[in-house]
Structure formats: structure tokens, C-alpha cells
CSV table of C-alpha atoms in Angstrom, one decimal:
chain,number,residue,atom,x,y,z
G,99,UNK,CA,0.0,0.0,0.0
G,100,UNK,CA,1.2,3.5,-0.9
G,101,UNK,CA,-0.3,6.8,0.3
G,102,UNK,CA,0.6,9.9,-1.6
G,103,UNK,CA,0.2,13.5,-0.5
G,104,UNK,CA,0.5,16.9,-2.1
G,105,UNK,CA,1.5,17.6,-5.7
G,106,UNK,CA,4.7,17.2,-7.5
G,107,UNK,CA,6.5,20.4,-8.6
G,108,UNK,CA,5.7,21.3,-12.2
G,109,UNK,CA,6.3,24.2,-14.6
G,110,UNK,CA,3.4,26.4,-13.4
G,111,UNK,CA,5.5,28.4,-10.9
G,112,UNK,CA,8.2,29.1,-13.6
G,113,UNK,CA,5.5,30.0,-16.1
G,114,UNK,CA,3.9,32.5,-13.6
G,115,UNK,CA,7.3,34.0,-12.9
G,116,UNK,CA,8.1,34.5,-16.6
G,117,UNK,CA,4.7,36.0,-17.4
G,118,UNK,CA,5.1,38.5,-14.6
G,119,UNK,CA,8.7,39.3,-15.6
G,120,UNK,CA,8.0,39.7,-19.3
G,121,UNK,CA,4.8,41.6,-18.6
G,122,UNK,CA,6.5,44.2,-16.4
G,123,UNK,CA,9.4,44.4,-18.7
G,124,UNK,CA,7.1,45.2,-21.7
G,125,UNK,CA,5.2,47.8,-19.7
G,126,UNK,CA,8.5,49.5,-18.6
G,127,UNK,CA,9.8,49.4,-22.2
G,128,UNK,CA,6.6,51.0,-23.5
G,129,UNK,CA,6.7,53.7,-20.8
G,130,UNK,CA,10.4,54.5,-21.1
G,131,UNK,CA,11.0,53.6,-24.8
G,132,UNK,CA,14.3,52.2,-23.6
G,133,UNK,CA,14.9,48.5,-24.1
G,134,UNK,CA,17.7,48.3,-21.5
G,135,UNK,CA,15.2,49.6,-18.8
G,136,UNK,CA,12.6,47.1,-20.0
G,137,UNK,CA,15.1,44.2,-19.7
G,138,UNK,CA,16.4,45.4,-16.3
G,139,UNK,CA,12.9,45.7,-14.7
G,140,UNK,CA,11.8,42.4,-16.4
G,141,UNK,CA,14.8,40.6,-14.8
G,142,UNK,CA,14.2,42.3,-11.5
G,143,UNK,CA,10.5,41.3,-11.6
G,144,UNK,CA,11.5,37.6,-12.3
G,145,UNK,CA,13.8,37.6,-9.3
G,146,UNK,CA,11.2,39.1,-7.0
G,147,UNK,CA,8.3,36.9,-8.3
G,148,UNK,CA,10.4,33.7,-7.9
G,149,UNK,CA,11.4,34.7,-4.4
G,150,UNK,CA,7.8,35.3,-3.4
G,151,UNK,CA,6.6,32.1,-5.0
G,152,UNK,CA,9.4,30.1,-3.3
G,153,UNK,CA,7.9,31.0,0.1
G,154,UNK,CA,4.8,28.8,-0.6
G,155,UNK,CA,6.5,26.0,-2.6
G,156,UNK,CA,6.2,23.6,0.3
G,157,UNK,CA,2.5,24.4,0.9
G,158,UNK,CA,1.4,23.9,-2.7
G,159,UNK,CA,4.0,21.3,-4.0
G,160,UNK,CA,4.9,19.4,-0.9
G,161,UNK,CA,4.7,16.0,-2.5
G,162,UNK,CA,5.6,12.9,-0.5
G,163,UNK,CA,4.6,9.3,-0.3
G,164,UNK,CA,4.8,6.5,2.3
G,165,UNK,CA,5.0,2.8,1.7
G,166,UNK,CA,6.3,-0.3,3.5
G,167,UNK,CA,9.8,0.7,2.2
G,168,UNK,CA,9.7,4.1,3.8
G,169,UNK,CA,9.1,7.7,2.9
G,170,UNK,CA,10.0,9.6,-0.2
G,171,UNK,CA,9.7,13.4,-0.1
G,172,UNK,CA,10.9,16.6,-1.8
G,173,UNK,CA,13.0,18.7,0.5
G,174,UNK,CA,12.6,22.5,0.3
G,175,UNK,CA,14.5,23.4,3.5
G,176,UNK,CA,16.6,26.1,1.9
G,177,UNK,CA,16.1,29.1,-0.3
G,178,UNK,CA,18.4,27.7,-2.9
G,179,UNK,CA,16.5,24.4,-3.2
G,180,UNK,CA,13.2,26.2,-3.6
G,181,UNK,CA,14.5,28.5,-6.3
G,182,UNK,CA,16.1,25.5,-8.1
G,183,UNK,CA,12.7,23.7,-7.9
G,184,UNK,CA,11.0,26.7,-9.6
G,185,UNK,CA,13.5,27.1,-12.5
G,186,UNK,CA,14.3,23.4,-12.9
G,187,UNK,CA,11.3,21.4,-11.7
G,188,UNK,CA,12.2,18.4,-13.8
G,189,UNK,CA,15.5,17.9,-11.9
G,190,UNK,CA,13.9,17.9,-8.4
G,191,UNK,CA,14.9,14.6,-6.7
G,192,UNK,CA,13.1,12.8,-4.0
G,193,UNK,CA,14.8,12.0,-0.7
G,194,UNK,CA,14.2,8.5,0.6
G,195,UNK,CA,13.9,7.5,4.2
G,196,UNK,CA,14.1,3.8,5.2
G,197,UNK,CA,11.2,2.6,7.3
G,198,UNK,CA,13.7,1.5,9.9
G,199,UNK,CA,15.0,5.0,10.3
G,200,UNK,CA,11.6,6.4,11.4
G,201,UNK,CA,11.5,6.8,15.2
G,202,UNK,CA,7.9,8.1,15.4
G,203,UNK,CA,5.2,10.0,13.4
G,204,UNK,CA,2.9,12.4,15.0
G,205,UNK,CA,0.0,14.5,13.7
G,206,UNK,CA,0.1,18.1,14.6
G,207,UNK,CA,-1.9,21.2,13.9
G,208,UNK,CA,-0.5,24.6,12.9
G,209,UNK,CA,-1.3,27.3,15.3
G,210,UNK,CA,-2.5,29.6,12.6
G,211,UNK,CA,-3.9,33.1,13.2
G,212,UNK,CA,-5.9,34.0,16.3
G,213,UNK,CA,-9.3,35.7,16.1
G,214,UNK,CA,-9.1,39.5,16.0
G,215,UNK,CA,-9.5,41.3,19.4
G,216,UNK,CA,-13.2,41.8,20.3
G,217,UNK,CA,-14.4,38.9,18.1
G,218,UNK,CA,-15.4,35.8,19.9
G,219,UNK,CA,-18.0,34.2,22.3
G,220,UNK,CA,-17.2,36.9,24.9
G,221,UNK,CA,-16.3,39.7,22.5
G,222,UNK,CA,-18.1,42.8,21.3
G,223,UNK,CA,-18.8,41.2,17.9
G,224,UNK,CA,-20.2,37.9,19.1
G,225,UNK,CA,-22.5,37.4,16.1
G,226,UNK,CA,-19.6,37.5,13.6
G,227,UNK,CA,-17.5,34.9,15.5
G,228,UNK,CA,-18.5,32.0,13.4
G,229,UNK,CA,-17.9,33.7,10.1
G,230,UNK,CA,-14.5,35.3,11.0
G,231,UNK,CA,-13.3,32.3,13.0
G,232,UNK,CA,-14.2,29.8,10.2
G,233,UNK,CA,-12.5,32.0,7.6
G,234,UNK,CA,-9.3,32.2,9.6
G,235,UNK,CA,-9.2,28.5,10.1
G,236,UNK,CA,-9.8,27.8,6.4
G,237,UNK,CA,-6.6,29.7,5.6
G,238,UNK,CA,-4.4,28.7,8.5
G,239,UNK,CA,-5.7,25.7,10.5
G,240,UNK,CA,-3.8,22.9,8.7
G,241,UNK,CA,-2.6,19.6,9.8
G,242,UNK,CA,0.9,18.2,9.2
G,243,UNK,CA,2.9,15.1,10.1
G,244,UNK,CA,6.1,15.5,12.1
G,245,UNK,CA,8.4,12.6,11.3
G,246,UNK,CA,11.1,12.0,13.9
G,247,UNK,CA,14.1,10.1,12.6
G,248,UNK,CA,16.5,7.9,14.6
G,249,UNK,CA,19.3,10.3,13.8
G,250,UNK,CA,17.5,13.1,15.6
G,251,UNK,CA,16.2,14.9,12.5
G,252,UNK,CA,12.6,16.1,12.3
G,253,UNK,CA,10.7,16.5,9.1
G,254,UNK,CA,7.3,18.2,8.6
G,255,UNK,CA,5.1,16.8,5.9
G,256,UNK,CA,1.6,17.8,4.7
G,257,UNK,CA,-1.2,15.7,6.1
G,258,UNK,CA,-3.6,16.3,3.2
G,259,UNK,CA,-4.4,14.1,0.2
G,260,UNK,CA,-7.4,13.9,-2.1
G,261,UNK,CA,-9.7,12.4,0.6
G,262,UNK,CA,-8.8,14.9,3.3
G,263,UNK,CA,-10.2,12.3,5.8
G,264,UNK,CA,-7.6,12.8,8.6
G,265,UNK,CA,-8.7,9.8,10.7
G,266,UNK,CA,-8.4,7.5,7.7
G,267,UNK,CA,-5.0,9.0,6.8
G,268,UNK,CA,-3.7,8.4,10.3
G,269,UNK,CA,-5.0,4.9,10.3
G,270,UNK,CA,-3.5,4.1,6.9
G,271,UNK,CA,-0.1,5.5,7.8
G,272,UNK,CA,-0.1,3.5,11.1
G,273,UNK,CA,-0.9,0.3,9.2
G,274,UNK,CA,1.9,1.0,6.6
G,275,UNK,CA,4.7,1.7,9.1
G,276,UNK,CA,3.5,-0.8,11.8
G,277,UNK,CA,3.6,1.8,14.5
G,278,UNK,CA,1.2,4.1,16.2
G,279,UNK,CA,0.8,7.6,14.9
G,280,UNK,CA,0.5,10.0,17.7
G,281,UNK,CA,-2.4,12.5,17.5
G,282,UNK,CA,-1.7,15.4,19.7
G,283,UNK,CA,-2.0,14.1,23.3
G,284,UNK,CA,-4.2,11.2,22.3
G,285,UNK,CA,-3.4,7.8,20.6
G,286,UNK,CA,-4.4,6.6,17.2
G,287,UNK,CA,-8.1,5.9,16.8
G,288,UNK,CA,-9.3,8.8,18.9
G,289,UNK,CA,-10.6,11.7,16.8
G,290,UNK,CA,-8.6,14.8,16.9
G,291,UNK,CA,-10.4,17.7,18.6
G,292,UNK,CA,-11.0,20.4,16.1
G,293,UNK,CA,-13.4,23.3,15.8
G,294,UNK,CA,-14.2,22.8,12.2
G,295,UNK,CA,-14.7,19.8,10.1
G,296,UNK,CA,-12.0,18.8,7.6
């Protein structure tokens, strides 16, 4: 059995970067009537756009898979690796972790953003709590797996796949690795306590 999560990096980030850079370059050329200024601003825009896109590479293209053999994942732990993945997505290599090198896997929840002051069950804007709180959770309240290796290294991996059934995902991973997956302070099989449904 193999469980796959996230999407593999593709040429979309590079395409977006180039479109932004070329577009701004053309606009600057049309305004200044100087090709050197157009090229300069175009290249600068490509650098800025790729840097901004690299921040969210792990979120949108955090592909990994787990099987009886272990875990394969794409590592984006440095700025250089993220930029390389944008410009050369075809050459991104998966890192393999043997099943015997996994010490433990635990499901965790990002802290995300807190509700604005005055909004909440005891706040001045009590009626808007559900709407605002739900919106904030949709953007920030995400689960991830923390994989602790025998060498002391910790890796954070996305907990979402096509089903988004977190309890089934936890159960499947536990069956694959033959170990319990820790869910917060509870053990596998107990439903994680969340405010909103996944």
C-alpha cells in the first residue's frame, strides 16, 4: 500500500514567474522607450516573483509518499533548493527514508492566526465569531505530520491528500509503518479535537 500527499512540482511556478517578468518588462519598455530599462525591470521582476513564489512552494507542492519501504519526499529546506525547484522542476529529486530510520510519526496542527480582538464568544462582535473564525481556520488551521528520525532529525510533511479524511489517513499510515501515529496528546483511533470539520 502506498499513500501519496501533495502535488509534484511542475512548470506552473516558472510560467507564472516568466509571465510576470515579461509583462512588467514590456510595460516598462513602452513607458520609457528604452529596451535596457525594460530588460532590467523584467529581470528584477523575475527575481522578486520567484522569491515570493518560493515561500509557498512547500505548501502547494509538498509532494511525498509513504509505503512499506519508507518515505520519499521533496526537500525544500533552503532558499536555494526552492528557487532551483521553480526554475528546474524536472530535476527535483526525492529524498528516501528507510522505514527502519523512522522513530515516530505524530499528527500536529498549525497554530494559525488567532481571532481579532473583540471577536469571539465573549467579545463585542459575538454574532460574527462563526464567520470570522471559520475564515481564519480555512486559511491557516492545517494539519501536518512530524516525522522524527532515529538520527534526531525532524521533518514536517503535509497531512492532506485527495480524501482529506484525517482519521483514515492516520489509520493508513499507522498500518503501513506498523507503529502508532500519535495524534496530539491522544493515541491513534481517537478523533482529533477540532473546531471545524475537515
